[in-house]
mmCIF file with all atom_site columns, C-alpha atoms in Angstrom:
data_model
loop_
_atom_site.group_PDB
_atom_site.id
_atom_site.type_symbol
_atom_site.label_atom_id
_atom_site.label_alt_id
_atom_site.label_comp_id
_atom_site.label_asym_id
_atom_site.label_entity_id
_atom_site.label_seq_id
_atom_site.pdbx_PDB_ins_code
_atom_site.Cartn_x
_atom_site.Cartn_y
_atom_site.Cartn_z
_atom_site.occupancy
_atom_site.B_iso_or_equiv
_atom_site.pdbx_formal_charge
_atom_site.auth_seq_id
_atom_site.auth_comp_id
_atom_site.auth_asym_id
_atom_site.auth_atom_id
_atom_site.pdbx_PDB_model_num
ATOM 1   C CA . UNK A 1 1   ? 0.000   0.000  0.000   1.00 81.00 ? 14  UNK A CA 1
ATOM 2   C CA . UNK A 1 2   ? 2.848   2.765  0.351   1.00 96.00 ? 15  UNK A CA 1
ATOM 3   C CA . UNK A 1 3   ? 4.505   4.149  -2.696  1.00 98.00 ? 16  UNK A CA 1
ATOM 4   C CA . UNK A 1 4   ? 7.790   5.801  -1.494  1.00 98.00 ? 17  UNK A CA 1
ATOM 5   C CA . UNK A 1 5   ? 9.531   8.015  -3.919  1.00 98.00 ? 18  UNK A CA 1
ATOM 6   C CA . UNK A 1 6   ? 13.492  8.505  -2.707  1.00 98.00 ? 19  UNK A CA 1
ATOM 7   C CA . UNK A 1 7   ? 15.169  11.587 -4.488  1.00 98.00 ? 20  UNK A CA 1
ATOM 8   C CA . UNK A 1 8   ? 19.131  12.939 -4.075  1.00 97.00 ? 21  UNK A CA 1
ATOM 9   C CA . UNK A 1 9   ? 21.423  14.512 -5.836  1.00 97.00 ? 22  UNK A CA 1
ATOM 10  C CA . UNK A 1 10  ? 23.633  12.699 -8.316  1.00 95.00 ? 23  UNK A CA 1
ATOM 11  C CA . UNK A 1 11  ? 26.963  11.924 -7.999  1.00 91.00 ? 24  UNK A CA 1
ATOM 12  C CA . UNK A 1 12  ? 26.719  9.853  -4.643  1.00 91.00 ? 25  UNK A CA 1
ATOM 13  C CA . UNK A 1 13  ? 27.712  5.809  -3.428  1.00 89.00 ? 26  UNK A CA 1
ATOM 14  C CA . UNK A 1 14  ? 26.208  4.038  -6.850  1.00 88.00 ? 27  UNK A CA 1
ATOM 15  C CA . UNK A 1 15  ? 24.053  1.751  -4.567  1.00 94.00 ? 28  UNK A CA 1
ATOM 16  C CA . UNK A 1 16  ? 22.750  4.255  -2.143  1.00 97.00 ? 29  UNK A CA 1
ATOM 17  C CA . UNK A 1 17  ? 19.243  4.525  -3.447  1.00 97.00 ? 30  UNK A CA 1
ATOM 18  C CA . UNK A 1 18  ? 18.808  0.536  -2.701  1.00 97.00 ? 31  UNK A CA 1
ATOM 19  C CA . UNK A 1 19  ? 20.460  1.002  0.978   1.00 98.00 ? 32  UNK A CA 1
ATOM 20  C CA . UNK A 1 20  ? 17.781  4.164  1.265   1.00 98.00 ? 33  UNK A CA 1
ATOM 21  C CA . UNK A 1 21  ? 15.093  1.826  0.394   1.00 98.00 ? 34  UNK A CA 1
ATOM 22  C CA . UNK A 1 22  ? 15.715  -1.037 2.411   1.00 98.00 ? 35  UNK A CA 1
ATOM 23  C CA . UNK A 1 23  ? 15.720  1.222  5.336   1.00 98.00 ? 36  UNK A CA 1
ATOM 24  C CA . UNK A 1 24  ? 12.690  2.736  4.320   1.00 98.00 ? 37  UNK A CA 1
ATOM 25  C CA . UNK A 1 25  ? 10.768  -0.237 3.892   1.00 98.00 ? 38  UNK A CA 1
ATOM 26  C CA . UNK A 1 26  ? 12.087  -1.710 7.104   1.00 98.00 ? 39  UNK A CA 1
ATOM 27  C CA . UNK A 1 27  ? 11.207  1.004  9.153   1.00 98.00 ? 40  UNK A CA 1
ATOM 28  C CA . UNK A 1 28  ? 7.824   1.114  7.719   1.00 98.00 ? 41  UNK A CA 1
ATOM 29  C CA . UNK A 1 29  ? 7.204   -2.881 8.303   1.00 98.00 ? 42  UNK A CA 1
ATOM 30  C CA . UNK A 1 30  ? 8.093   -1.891 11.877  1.00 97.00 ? 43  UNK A CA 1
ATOM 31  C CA . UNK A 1 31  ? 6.440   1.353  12.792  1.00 98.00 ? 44  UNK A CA 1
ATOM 32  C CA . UNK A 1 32  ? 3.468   1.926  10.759  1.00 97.00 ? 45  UNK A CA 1
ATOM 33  C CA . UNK A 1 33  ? 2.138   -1.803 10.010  1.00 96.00 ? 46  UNK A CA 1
ATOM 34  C CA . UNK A 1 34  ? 3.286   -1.779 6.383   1.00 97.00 ? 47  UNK A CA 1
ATOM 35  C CA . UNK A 1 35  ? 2.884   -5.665 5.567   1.00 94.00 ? 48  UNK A CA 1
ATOM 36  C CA . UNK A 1 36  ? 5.748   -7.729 4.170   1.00 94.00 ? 49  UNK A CA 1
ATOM 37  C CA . UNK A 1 37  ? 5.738   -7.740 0.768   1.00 95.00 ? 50  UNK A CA 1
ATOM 38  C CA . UNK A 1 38  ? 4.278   -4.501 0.393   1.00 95.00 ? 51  UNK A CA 1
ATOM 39  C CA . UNK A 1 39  ? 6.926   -2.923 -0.908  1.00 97.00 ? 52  UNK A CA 1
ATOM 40  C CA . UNK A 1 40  ? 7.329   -0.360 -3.958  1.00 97.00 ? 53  UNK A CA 1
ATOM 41  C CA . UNK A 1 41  ? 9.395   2.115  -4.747  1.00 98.00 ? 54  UNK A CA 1
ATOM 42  C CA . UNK A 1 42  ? 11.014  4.781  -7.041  1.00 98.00 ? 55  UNK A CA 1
ATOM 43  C CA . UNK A 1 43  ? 14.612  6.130  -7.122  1.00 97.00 ? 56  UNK A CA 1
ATOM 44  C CA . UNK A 1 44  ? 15.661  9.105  -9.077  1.00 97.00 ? 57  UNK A CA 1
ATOM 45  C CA . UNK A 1 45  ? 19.208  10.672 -8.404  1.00 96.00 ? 58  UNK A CA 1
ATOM 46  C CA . UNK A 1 46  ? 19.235  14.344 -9.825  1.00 97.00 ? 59  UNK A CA 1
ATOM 47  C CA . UNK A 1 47  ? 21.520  17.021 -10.802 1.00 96.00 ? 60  UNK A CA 1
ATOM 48  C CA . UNK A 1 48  ? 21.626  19.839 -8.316  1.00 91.00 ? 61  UNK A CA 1
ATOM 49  C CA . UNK A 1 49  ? 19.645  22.563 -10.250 1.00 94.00 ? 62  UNK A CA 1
ATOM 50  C CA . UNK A 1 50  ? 16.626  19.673 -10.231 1.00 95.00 ? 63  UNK A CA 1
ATOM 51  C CA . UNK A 1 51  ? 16.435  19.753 -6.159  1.00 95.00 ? 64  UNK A CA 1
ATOM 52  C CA . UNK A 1 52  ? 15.130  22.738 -4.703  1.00 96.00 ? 65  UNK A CA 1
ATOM 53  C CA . UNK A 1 53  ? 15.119  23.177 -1.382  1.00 97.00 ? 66  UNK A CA 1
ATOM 54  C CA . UNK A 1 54  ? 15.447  25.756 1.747   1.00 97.00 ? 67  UNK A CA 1
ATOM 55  C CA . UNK A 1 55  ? 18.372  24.950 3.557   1.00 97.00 ? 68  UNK A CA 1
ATOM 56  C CA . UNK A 1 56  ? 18.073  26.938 6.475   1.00 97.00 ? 69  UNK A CA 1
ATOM 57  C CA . UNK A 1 57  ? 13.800  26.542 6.772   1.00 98.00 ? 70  UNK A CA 1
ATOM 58  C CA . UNK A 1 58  ? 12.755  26.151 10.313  1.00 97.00 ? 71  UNK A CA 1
ATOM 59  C CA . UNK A 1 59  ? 16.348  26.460 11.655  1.00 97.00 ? 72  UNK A CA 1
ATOM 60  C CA . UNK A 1 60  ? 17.232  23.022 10.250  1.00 98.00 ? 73  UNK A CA 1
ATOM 61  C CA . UNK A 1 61  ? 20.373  23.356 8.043   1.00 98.00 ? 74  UNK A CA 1
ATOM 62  C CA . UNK A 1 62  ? 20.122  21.224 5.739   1.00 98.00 ? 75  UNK A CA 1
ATOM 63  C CA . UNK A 1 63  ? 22.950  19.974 3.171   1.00 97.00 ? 76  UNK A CA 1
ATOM 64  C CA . UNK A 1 64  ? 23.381  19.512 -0.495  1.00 96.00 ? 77  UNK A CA 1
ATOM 65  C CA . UNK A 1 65  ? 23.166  15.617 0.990   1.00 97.00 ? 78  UNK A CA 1
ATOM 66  C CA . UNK A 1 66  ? 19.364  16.135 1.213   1.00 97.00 ? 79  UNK A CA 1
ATOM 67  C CA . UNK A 1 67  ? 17.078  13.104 0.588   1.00 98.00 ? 80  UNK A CA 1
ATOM 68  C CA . UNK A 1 68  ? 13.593  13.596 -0.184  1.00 98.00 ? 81  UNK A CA 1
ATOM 69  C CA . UNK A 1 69  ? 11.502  11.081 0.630   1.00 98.00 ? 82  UNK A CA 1
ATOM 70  C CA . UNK A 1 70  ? 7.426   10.983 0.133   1.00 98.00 ? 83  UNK A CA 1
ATOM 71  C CA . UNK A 1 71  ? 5.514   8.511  1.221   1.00 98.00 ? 84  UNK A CA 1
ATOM 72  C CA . UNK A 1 72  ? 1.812   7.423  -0.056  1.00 98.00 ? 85  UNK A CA 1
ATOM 73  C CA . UNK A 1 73  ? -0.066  5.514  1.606   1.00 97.00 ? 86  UNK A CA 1
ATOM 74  C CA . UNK A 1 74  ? -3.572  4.583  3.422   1.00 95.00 ? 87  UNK A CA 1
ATOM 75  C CA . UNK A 1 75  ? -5.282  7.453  5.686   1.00 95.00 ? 88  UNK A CA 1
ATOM 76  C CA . UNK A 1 76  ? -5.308  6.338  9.192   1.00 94.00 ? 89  UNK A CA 1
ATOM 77  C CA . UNK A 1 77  ? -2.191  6.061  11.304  1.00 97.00 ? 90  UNK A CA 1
ATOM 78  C CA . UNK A 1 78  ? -1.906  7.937  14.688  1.00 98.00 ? 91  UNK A CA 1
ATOM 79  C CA . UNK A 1 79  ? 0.172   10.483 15.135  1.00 98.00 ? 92  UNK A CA 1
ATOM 80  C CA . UNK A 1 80  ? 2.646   8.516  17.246  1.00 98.00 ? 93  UNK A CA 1
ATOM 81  C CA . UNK A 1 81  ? 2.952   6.134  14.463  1.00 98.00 ? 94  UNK A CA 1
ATOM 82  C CA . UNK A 1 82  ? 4.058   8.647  12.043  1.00 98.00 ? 95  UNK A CA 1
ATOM 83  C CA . UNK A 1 83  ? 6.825   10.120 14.524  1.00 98.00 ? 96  UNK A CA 1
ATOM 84  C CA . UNK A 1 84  ? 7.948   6.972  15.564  1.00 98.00 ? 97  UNK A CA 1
ATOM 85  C CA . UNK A 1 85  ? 8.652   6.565  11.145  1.00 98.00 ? 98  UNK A CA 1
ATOM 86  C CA . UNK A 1 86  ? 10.329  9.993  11.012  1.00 98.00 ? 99  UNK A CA 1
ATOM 87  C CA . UNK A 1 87  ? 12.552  9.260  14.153  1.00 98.00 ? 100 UNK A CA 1
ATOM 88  C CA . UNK A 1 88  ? 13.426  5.859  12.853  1.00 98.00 ? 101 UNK A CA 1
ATOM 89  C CA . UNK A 1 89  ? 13.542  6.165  9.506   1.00 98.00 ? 102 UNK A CA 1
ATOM 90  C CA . UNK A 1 90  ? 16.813  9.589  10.132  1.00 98.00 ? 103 UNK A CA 1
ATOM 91  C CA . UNK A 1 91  ? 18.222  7.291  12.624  1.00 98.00 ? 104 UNK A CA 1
ATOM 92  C CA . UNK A 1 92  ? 18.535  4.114  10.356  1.00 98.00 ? 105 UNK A CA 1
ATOM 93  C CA . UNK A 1 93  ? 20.056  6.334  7.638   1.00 98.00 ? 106 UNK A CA 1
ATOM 94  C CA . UNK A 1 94  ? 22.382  8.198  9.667   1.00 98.00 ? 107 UNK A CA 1
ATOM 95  C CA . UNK A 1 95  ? 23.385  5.075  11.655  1.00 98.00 ? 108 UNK A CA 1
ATOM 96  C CA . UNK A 1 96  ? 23.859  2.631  8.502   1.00 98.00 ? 109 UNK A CA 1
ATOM 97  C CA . UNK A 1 97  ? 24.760  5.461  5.855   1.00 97.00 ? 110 UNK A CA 1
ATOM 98  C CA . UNK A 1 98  ? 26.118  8.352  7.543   1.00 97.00 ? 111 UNK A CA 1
ATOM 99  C CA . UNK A 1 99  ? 23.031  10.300 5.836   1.00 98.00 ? 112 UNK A CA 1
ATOM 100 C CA . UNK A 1 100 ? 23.056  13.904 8.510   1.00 98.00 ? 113 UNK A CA 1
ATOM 101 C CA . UNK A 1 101 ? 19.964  13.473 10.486  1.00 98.00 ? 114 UNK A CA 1
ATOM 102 C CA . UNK A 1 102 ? 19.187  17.212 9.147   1.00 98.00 ? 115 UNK A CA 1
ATOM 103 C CA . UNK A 1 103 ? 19.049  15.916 5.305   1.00 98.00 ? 116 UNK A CA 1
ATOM 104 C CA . UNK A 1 104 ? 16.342  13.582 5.733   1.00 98.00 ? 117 UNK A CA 1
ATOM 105 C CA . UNK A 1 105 ? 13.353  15.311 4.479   1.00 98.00 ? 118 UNK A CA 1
ATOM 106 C CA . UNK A 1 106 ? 10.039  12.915 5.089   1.00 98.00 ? 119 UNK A CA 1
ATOM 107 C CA . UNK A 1 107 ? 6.375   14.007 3.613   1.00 98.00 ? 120 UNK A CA 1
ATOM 108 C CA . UNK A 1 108 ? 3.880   11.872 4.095   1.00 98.00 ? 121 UNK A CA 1
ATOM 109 C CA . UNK A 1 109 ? 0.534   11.876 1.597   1.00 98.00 ? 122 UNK A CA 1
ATOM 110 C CA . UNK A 1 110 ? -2.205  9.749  3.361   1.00 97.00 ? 123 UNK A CA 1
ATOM 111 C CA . UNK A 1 111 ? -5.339  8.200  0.720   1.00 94.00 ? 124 UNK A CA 1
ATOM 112 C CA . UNK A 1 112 ? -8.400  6.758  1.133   1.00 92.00 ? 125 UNK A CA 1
ATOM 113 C CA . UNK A 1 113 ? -8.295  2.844  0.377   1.00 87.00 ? 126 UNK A CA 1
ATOM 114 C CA . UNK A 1 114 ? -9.735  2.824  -2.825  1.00 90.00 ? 127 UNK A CA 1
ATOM 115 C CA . UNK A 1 115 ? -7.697  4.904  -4.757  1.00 89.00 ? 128 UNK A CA 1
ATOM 116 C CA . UNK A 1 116 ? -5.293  1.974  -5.214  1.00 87.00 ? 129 UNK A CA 1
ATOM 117 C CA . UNK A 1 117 ? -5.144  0.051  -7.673  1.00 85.00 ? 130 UNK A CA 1
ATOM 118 C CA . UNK A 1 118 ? -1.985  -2.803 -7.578  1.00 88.00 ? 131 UNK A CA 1
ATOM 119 C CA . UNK A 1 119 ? -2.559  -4.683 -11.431 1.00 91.00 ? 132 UNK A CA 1
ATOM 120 C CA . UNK A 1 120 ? -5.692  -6.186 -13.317 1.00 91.00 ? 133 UNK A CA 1
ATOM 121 C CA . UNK A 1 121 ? -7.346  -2.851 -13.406 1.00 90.00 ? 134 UNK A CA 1
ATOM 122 C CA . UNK A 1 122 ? -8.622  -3.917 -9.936  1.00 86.00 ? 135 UNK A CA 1
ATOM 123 C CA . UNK A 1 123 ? -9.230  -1.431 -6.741  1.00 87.00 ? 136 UNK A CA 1
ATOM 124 C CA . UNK A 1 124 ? -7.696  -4.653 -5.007  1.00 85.00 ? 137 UNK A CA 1
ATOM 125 C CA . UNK A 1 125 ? -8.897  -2.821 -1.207  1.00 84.00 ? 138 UNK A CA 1
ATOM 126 C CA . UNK A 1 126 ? -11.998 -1.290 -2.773  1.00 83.00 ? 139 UNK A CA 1
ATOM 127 C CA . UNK A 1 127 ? -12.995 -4.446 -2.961  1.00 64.00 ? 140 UNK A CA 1
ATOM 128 C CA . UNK A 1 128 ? -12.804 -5.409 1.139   1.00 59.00 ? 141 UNK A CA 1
#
């Protein structure tokens, strides 16, 4: 059910976007209730003039090491959930990939169930 796009800039470790991922999809399996298997995501590596970003907003300084990550996925988790995903998710990277806890940018776009559909032209949880 989540569909995580993971953007950087170019010119970093060639497997990093995997190593992003796997954290990504871990911490979600483990904080949120994401269920094995449920895994998809996108990867695009940019050139700097294609990432746009503030890096001083809200007294965070932020690095050309930025990683953007969005996140769609069902309506419906608390609060805690979602701050327990943050907090994980920047810890994880930092820990594992030396990513600054600053440069990891997390938006989250919650959906209703049924605007999902995963192959056969089928709203697969419409139909629950």
């Amino acid at each position: 059910m989540p569909l995580v796009r993971i953007a950087y800039r170019k010119g970093r470790q060639k497997d990093l976007g995997n190593k992003i991922a796997a954290i990504i999809y871990r911490s979600m399996v483990d904080t949120i209730n994401v269920p094995e298997k449920d895994n998809f995501q996108l990867i695009t590596e940019h050139d700097s003039h294609d990432l746009i970003y503030d890096p001083e907003y809200l007294g965070i300084n932020r690095s050309e090491g930025i990683i953007f990550i969005q996140i769609t996925l069902n309506e419906g988790r608390t609060i805690e959930m979602k701050k327990a995903l943050y907090r994980e998710v920047a810890e994880l990277l930092n820990n594992n990939l030396g990513v600054r806890i600053e440069d990891v940018f997390i938006s989250l776009v919650e959906v209703k169930k049924e605007n999902w559909s995963f192959g056969n032209g089928i709203a697969q949880y419409a139909q629950q």
